[in-house]
């Protein structure tokens, strides 16, 4: 394998370590090499803390002079929570910087690379770009479109049902599938649901440490688990402080037509969303969420919201946990979509991944 690919692969693996903690920042890894030996490496842990390059430079120390630096994302050239990484690279007198992809933020894209080149550093960009992009799909989409990456998670029986007619649905899927959902939650910036689901199920919508896979727990300290923002579509102002998710760690956002004057806990925000007809405008809502730096959303809701999001073409990935059970024709359906006359008008999806999770099958589909 070409040395550049070998060391960039290592940087990508380091970047993966931040996928549970870095949001709203991207996942970034860095490796510093001198005489074909790794002398420094690091990854970005969370917003407000040093970037991957800084950790790697600290590890390399004086040995960084004349080295080659591999970074999964273009180094920053602006002042944020931390000074620009470009300045640190120049000050360390590195000879070459290999970058997987440019920063997608149009305000800074390319400026870091130009800064390094003007300082006399050799720059190569684009090595393993697709792999780097796959690590930051939510950040990329938000930077490019203003919208978060949206995953819709559903669980159903073999005949496409989500609950019995009386609402009984615990549990459709296996313990392994429910652990997998915890993994999805842990990687998500936010979890979106509806007031109907909150009223019916009274969920916590949190990442539960004891249900995470042991491999993930080995990488993280329980104290560092980042709870996703819980977002509830509550246009009729039905959510109260008595609902379980209001009093969980992390923030809860209530998406509403108007703000009420009740006294809410400090972690609860009310956000006004314009109407589209008689309902909240889902596209406008997602833009508001994107402006609040939410990179990716996991939707855990009922058939009506699921159908509305599919109709609005807002779903980037559909994740279905298929249980080997049959519920019968009177049970509740997977999602509510308008009646179609012609097969050609059906929603068309493509299979991205199919695998066994415990006794269930997990399907991942894309539009």
Coordinates of N, CA and C in Angstrom, one line a residue, residues 193-204 232-234 238-240 242-245:
X193 N -39.0 13.4 17.8 CA -40.2 12.6 17.9 C -41.4 13.6 17.9
X194 N -42.6 13.0 18.1 CA -43.8 13.9 18.1 C -44.4 13.9 19.5
X195 N -45.3 14.8 19.7 CA -46.0 14.9 21.0 C -46.9 13.7 21.2
X196 N -47.4 13.1 20.1 CA -48.3 11.9 20.2 C -47.5 10.7 20.8
X197 N -46.2 10.6 20.3 CA -45.4 9.5 20.8 C -45.0 9.7 22.2
X198 N -44.7 11.0 22.6 CA -44.4 11.3 24.0 C -45.6 11.0 24.9
X199 N -46.8 11.4 24.5 CA -48.0 11.2 25.3 C -48.3 9.7 25.4
X200 N -48.2 8.9 24.4 CA -48.5 7.5 24.4 C -47.5 6.6 25.1
X201 N -46.2 6.9 24.8 CA -45.1 6.0 25.3 C -44.3 6.6 26.5
X202 N -44.4 7.9 26.7 CA -43.6 8.6 27.7 C -42.1 8.2 27.7
X203 N -41.4 8.3 26.6 CA -40.1 7.8 26.5 C -39.1 8.8 27.2
X204 N -37.9 8.3 27.5 CA -36.8 9.1 28.0 C -36.0 9.7 26.8
X232 N -39.1 17.7 20.2 CA -40.5 17.2 20.1 C -41.3 18.2 19.3
X233 N -42.0 17.7 18.3 CA -42.9 18.5 17.5 C -44.2 18.6 18.4
X234 N -44.5 19.7 18.9 CA -45.5 19.9 19.9 C -46.4 21.1 19.5
X238 N -48.9 20.3 24.0 CA -49.4 19.2 24.9 C -48.4 18.7 25.9
X239 N -47.1 19.0 25.6 CA -46.1 18.5 26.5 C -46.0 19.3 27.8
X240 N -45.8 18.6 28.9 CA -45.7 19.3 30.2 C -44.5 18.8 30.9
X242 N -44.4 17.0 33.4 CA -44.6 15.7 33.9 C -44.0 14.6 33.0
X243 N -43.8 15.0 31.7 CA -43.3 13.9 30.8 C -41.8 13.6 31.1
X244 N -41.5 12.4 31.0 CA -40.2 11.9 31.4 C -39.0 12.5 30.7
X245 N -39.1 12.8 29.4 CA -38.0 13.3 28.7 C -37.6 14.7 29.1

